[in-house]
Amino acid sequence: MQFNEPIKFFFYAGLLLLASPVLLLWARFRKGKLRPTAPKILVIPVLTRVGDLVSATPVFREIKIKYYNPRIDELININKEPFRGLFGRGRLYLHLMKKGFDFAFTLPPSPFGSLLALSSLAPFRVKTVFPSRSMAERLTDWLNTELKPYKAGEFLPGHYLSLLQTVGISGADVVKEVFITAEGEKKVSEFLASNGISGGDFLVGIAPSAGSKRKEWPMERFAVVADALAEKFKARVVIIDGAAGREKAGKFQSMIKGSRTAFAAV
């Protein structure tokens, strides 16, 4: 039986809140066992869109610089086994408990992030809070040791870096990093070849959808821009969206004159 995210969240939220007195005492006890030169740090990023993850890269960069560790030691994907499903989510919380983290940073204003941070047993748990909080956040924010308010208009990557003041990182430059793998290069080459796009073509990527309707620019305007680029510069337009946005991408593609477009699901 498949359980949707709200059911999994509230089921384990109830269990963890019941166990919170013990978990909070356990986390406090672990303060005396901090590893100052090589702490174990849990970073919980936003994974809604690629741009959200790119905005989090300055956090990983500064942690690597301070502690001379060039790699992420473990990448936990909650959408894959063994952490999928209702019981898989329980395995996730137990997995974090066994790791013995020293610090936990929840970048998004997420009540789920608060539960993950608590289950990590990190003595220091820092989380972003927005001015308007959901009821679930209000019920779980107190599980963190420090809340960092996000101010309207604040540069988000810069705000994320402010969370790291707990580990003595401050005044760092906001440097967003994106690295290209050999596998990624191969997939891009195959995609371009399959759509008849050569290395000499002027290529423009357009992402017509966003994580929120409020952030979206009307598709009609994107279509005008795409047509102008194609007419003036003979541009090839690649429509970039996730697999779930294929229908919207198809609608947008139909609004563009000519056939010099391709859809890339990322």
XYZ file of C-alpha atoms in Angstrom:
266
model
C 0.000 0.000 0.000
C 1.298 3.454 -0.949
C 1.002 6.296 1.549
C 1.151 9.915 0.461
C 3.575 12.379 2.021
C 1.136 14.076 4.460
C 0.181 10.703 5.984
C 3.837 9.696 6.383
C 4.712 13.096 7.828
C 1.955 13.219 10.444
C 2.382 9.566 11.416
C 6.065 9.988 12.226
C 5.607 13.529 13.517
C 3.331 12.078 16.187
C 5.835 9.372 17.098
C 8.812 11.741 17.179
C 6.948 14.369 19.194
C 6.041 11.703 21.752
C 9.685 10.662 21.896
C 10.988 14.251 21.778
C 11.783 14.565 25.526
C 14.164 11.609 25.267
C 15.582 12.665 21.879
C 16.185 16.254 23.002
C 17.950 15.119 26.179
C 20.027 12.674 24.152
C 21.017 15.426 21.706
C 21.941 17.768 24.568
C 24.067 15.052 26.179
C 25.985 14.708 22.911
C 27.251 18.324 23.156
C 30.168 17.013 25.165
C 31.144 14.712 22.300
C 31.456 17.304 19.530
C 34.287 16.858 17.040
C 35.492 20.473 16.573
C 37.975 19.777 13.779
C 35.946 17.225 11.816
C 32.268 17.493 12.767
C 29.542 15.451 11.079
C 27.166 17.926 9.468
C 23.696 17.226 8.098
C 22.512 19.676 5.426
C 18.853 19.495 4.418
C 18.476 21.482 1.157
C 15.487 22.516 -0.927
C 14.916 20.026 -3.735
C 11.896 21.506 -5.507
C 13.844 22.769 -8.517
C 17.384 22.632 -9.865
C 17.796 26.325 -9.044
C 16.967 25.644 -5.392
C 19.813 23.164 -5.152
C 22.220 25.502 -6.959
C 21.360 28.197 -4.400
C 22.468 25.782 -1.676
C 25.898 25.104 -3.199
C 27.572 28.029 -1.334
C 26.737 26.211 1.919
C 28.472 23.014 0.820
C 31.399 25.031 -0.541
C 32.077 26.867 2.727
C 31.774 23.696 4.820
C 34.292 21.969 2.544
C 36.710 24.899 2.807
C 36.514 25.146 6.599
C 36.906 21.439 7.291
C 39.148 20.477 4.341
C 36.751 17.831 3.115
C 36.283 18.032 -0.662
C 33.396 15.568 -0.838
C 29.896 14.981 0.442
C 30.368 11.870 2.573
C 26.850 10.535 2.060
C 23.965 11.532 -0.180
C 20.628 10.345 1.225
C 17.833 10.053 -1.337
C 14.540 9.654 0.516
C 12.719 8.732 -2.707
C 14.687 5.516 -3.207
C 14.991 2.275 -1.299
C 15.376 1.626 1.547
C 13.685 4.903 2.547
C 10.574 4.826 0.349
C 7.098 4.184 1.717
C 5.727 4.382 5.237
C 8.174 1.940 6.830
C 11.006 3.255 4.681
C 10.498 6.676 6.228
C 10.938 5.078 9.634
C 14.192 3.513 8.423
C 15.314 6.989 7.376
C 14.856 8.421 10.875
C 16.663 5.448 12.428
C 19.479 5.781 9.880
C 20.025 9.403 10.907
C 20.001 8.497 14.608
C 22.822 6.022 14.051
C 25.022 8.566 12.262
C 25.735 10.771 15.270
C 25.658 14.207 13.643
C 27.086 17.271 15.388
C 25.211 19.957 13.435
C 22.037 19.959 11.341
C 21.117 22.797 8.987
C 17.606 22.892 7.530
C 17.736 25.354 4.634
C 14.023 25.385 3.697
C 11.208 26.413 6.060
C 10.188 22.774 6.285
C 8.547 20.955 9.214
C 9.854 17.712 7.713
C 13.345 19.176 7.987
C 12.785 19.786 11.698
C 11.914 16.115 12.186
C 15.000 15.031 10.252
C 17.196 17.348 12.319
C 15.736 16.027 15.574
C 16.229 12.413 14.529
C 19.861 13.188 13.652
C 20.447 13.815 17.385
C 22.623 16.802 16.470
C 23.161 19.039 19.527
C 22.907 22.108 17.263
C 19.951 22.313 14.878
C 19.499 25.490 12.830
C 16.525 26.158 10.542
C 15.202 28.844 8.213
C 11.836 30.400 9.061
C 9.742 32.599 6.777
C 7.424 35.359 8.104
C 4.327 33.263 7.362
C 4.572 29.785 8.859
C 2.270 26.819 8.415
C 0.638 25.167 11.407
C 2.917 22.144 10.944
C 5.943 24.432 11.182
C 4.665 26.096 14.335
C 4.217 22.664 15.894
C 7.755 21.533 15.037
C 9.987 24.638 14.918
C 10.665 24.415 18.656
C 12.551 21.165 18.033
C 15.416 23.261 16.619
C 18.000 24.999 18.787
C 18.088 28.116 16.595
C 15.711 29.691 14.073
C 17.034 32.050 11.394
C 14.319 34.409 10.084
C 14.370 35.067 6.357
C 13.785 38.752 5.567
C 11.689 39.673 2.540
C 13.922 40.478 -0.417
C 17.007 38.907 1.171
C 19.355 37.129 -1.236
C 18.517 33.495 -0.556
C 22.019 31.955 -0.954
C 23.329 34.651 1.395
C 20.648 33.769 3.923
C 21.583 30.100 3.718
C 25.185 31.011 4.521
C 24.041 32.909 7.619
C 22.920 29.595 9.111
C 26.564 28.517 9.207
C 27.476 31.137 11.808
C 26.848 28.364 14.327
C 30.027 26.640 13.092
C 31.993 29.880 12.898
C 31.508 30.565 9.190
C 30.620 34.210 8.537
C 31.357 36.866 5.941
C 31.820 34.257 3.220
C 31.399 35.193 -0.430
C 28.319 33.803 -2.126
C 29.769 31.527 -4.791
C 27.326 29.209 -6.541
C 28.931 26.203 -8.186
C 27.719 23.767 -10.823
C 29.950 20.916 -11.958
C 29.556 18.889 -15.137
C 30.145 15.144 -15.111
C 31.296 13.013 -18.020
C 27.975 11.151 -17.876
C 26.094 14.445 -18.070
C 28.138 15.558 -21.060
C 27.350 12.278 -22.813
C 23.594 12.602 -22.220
C 23.585 16.183 -23.486
C 25.493 15.178 -26.616
C 22.995 12.374 -27.283
C 20.058 14.729 -26.721
C 21.428 17.382 -29.081
C 22.225 14.822 -31.772
C 18.760 13.236 -31.539
C 17.184 16.668 -32.104
C 19.424 17.627 -35.005
C 21.262 20.321 -33.062
C 24.877 20.821 -34.093
C 27.759 22.421 -32.237
C 27.544 25.544 -34.384
C 23.885 26.268 -33.575
C 22.948 29.202 -31.367
C 21.225 27.416 -28.492
C 18.786 29.029 -26.038
C 17.185 27.235 -23.083
C 13.772 28.366 -21.821
C 12.070 27.039 -18.675
C 8.454 28.252 -18.929
C 7.269 26.797 -15.620
C 8.329 27.505 -12.053
C 7.764 25.974 -8.641
C 4.981 28.464 -7.978
C 2.382 30.123 -10.225
C 3.374 33.472 -8.722
C 6.890 33.052 -10.137
C 5.818 32.103 -13.657
C 6.123 34.472 -16.589
C 3.208 34.051 -19.043
C 3.974 31.509 -21.756
C 2.750 33.954 -24.399
C 5.627 36.293 -23.526
C 8.149 33.466 -23.590
C 6.810 32.518 -27.034
C 7.373 36.072 -28.321
C 10.953 35.983 -27.004
C 11.583 32.555 -28.548
C 10.218 33.684 -31.923
C 12.364 36.833 -31.878
C 15.515 34.854 -31.056
C 14.779 32.316 -33.777
C 14.076 35.002 -36.366
C 16.975 37.332 -35.552
C 19.677 34.852 -34.532
C 18.414 31.580 -36.070
C 18.363 30.235 -32.512
C 17.422 26.677 -31.594
C 15.184 26.723 -28.518
C 15.355 23.965 -25.903
C 12.347 23.864 -23.579
C 13.576 22.791 -20.156
C 11.238 21.222 -17.607
C 10.740 18.108 -15.554
C 9.016 15.020 -16.895
C 5.821 16.150 -15.123
C 5.867 19.366 -17.162
C 5.775 17.616 -20.529
C 2.165 18.641 -21.215
C 2.852 22.299 -20.432
C 6.016 22.167 -22.530
C 4.000 20.766 -25.433
C 1.522 23.624 -25.150
C 4.361 26.136 -25.093
C 6.007 24.447 -28.075
C 2.785 24.804 -30.067
C 2.830 28.557 -29.425
C 6.270 28.990 -31.017
C 6.469 29.524 -34.761
C 8.442 27.014 -36.790
C 9.862 23.727 -35.572
C 13.283 24.701 -34.234
C 12.488 23.565 -30.683
C 13.241 20.540 -28.513
C 12.075 19.419 -25.069
C 14.519 18.365 -22.378
C 13.157 16.693 -19.231
C 15.542 17.281 -16.330
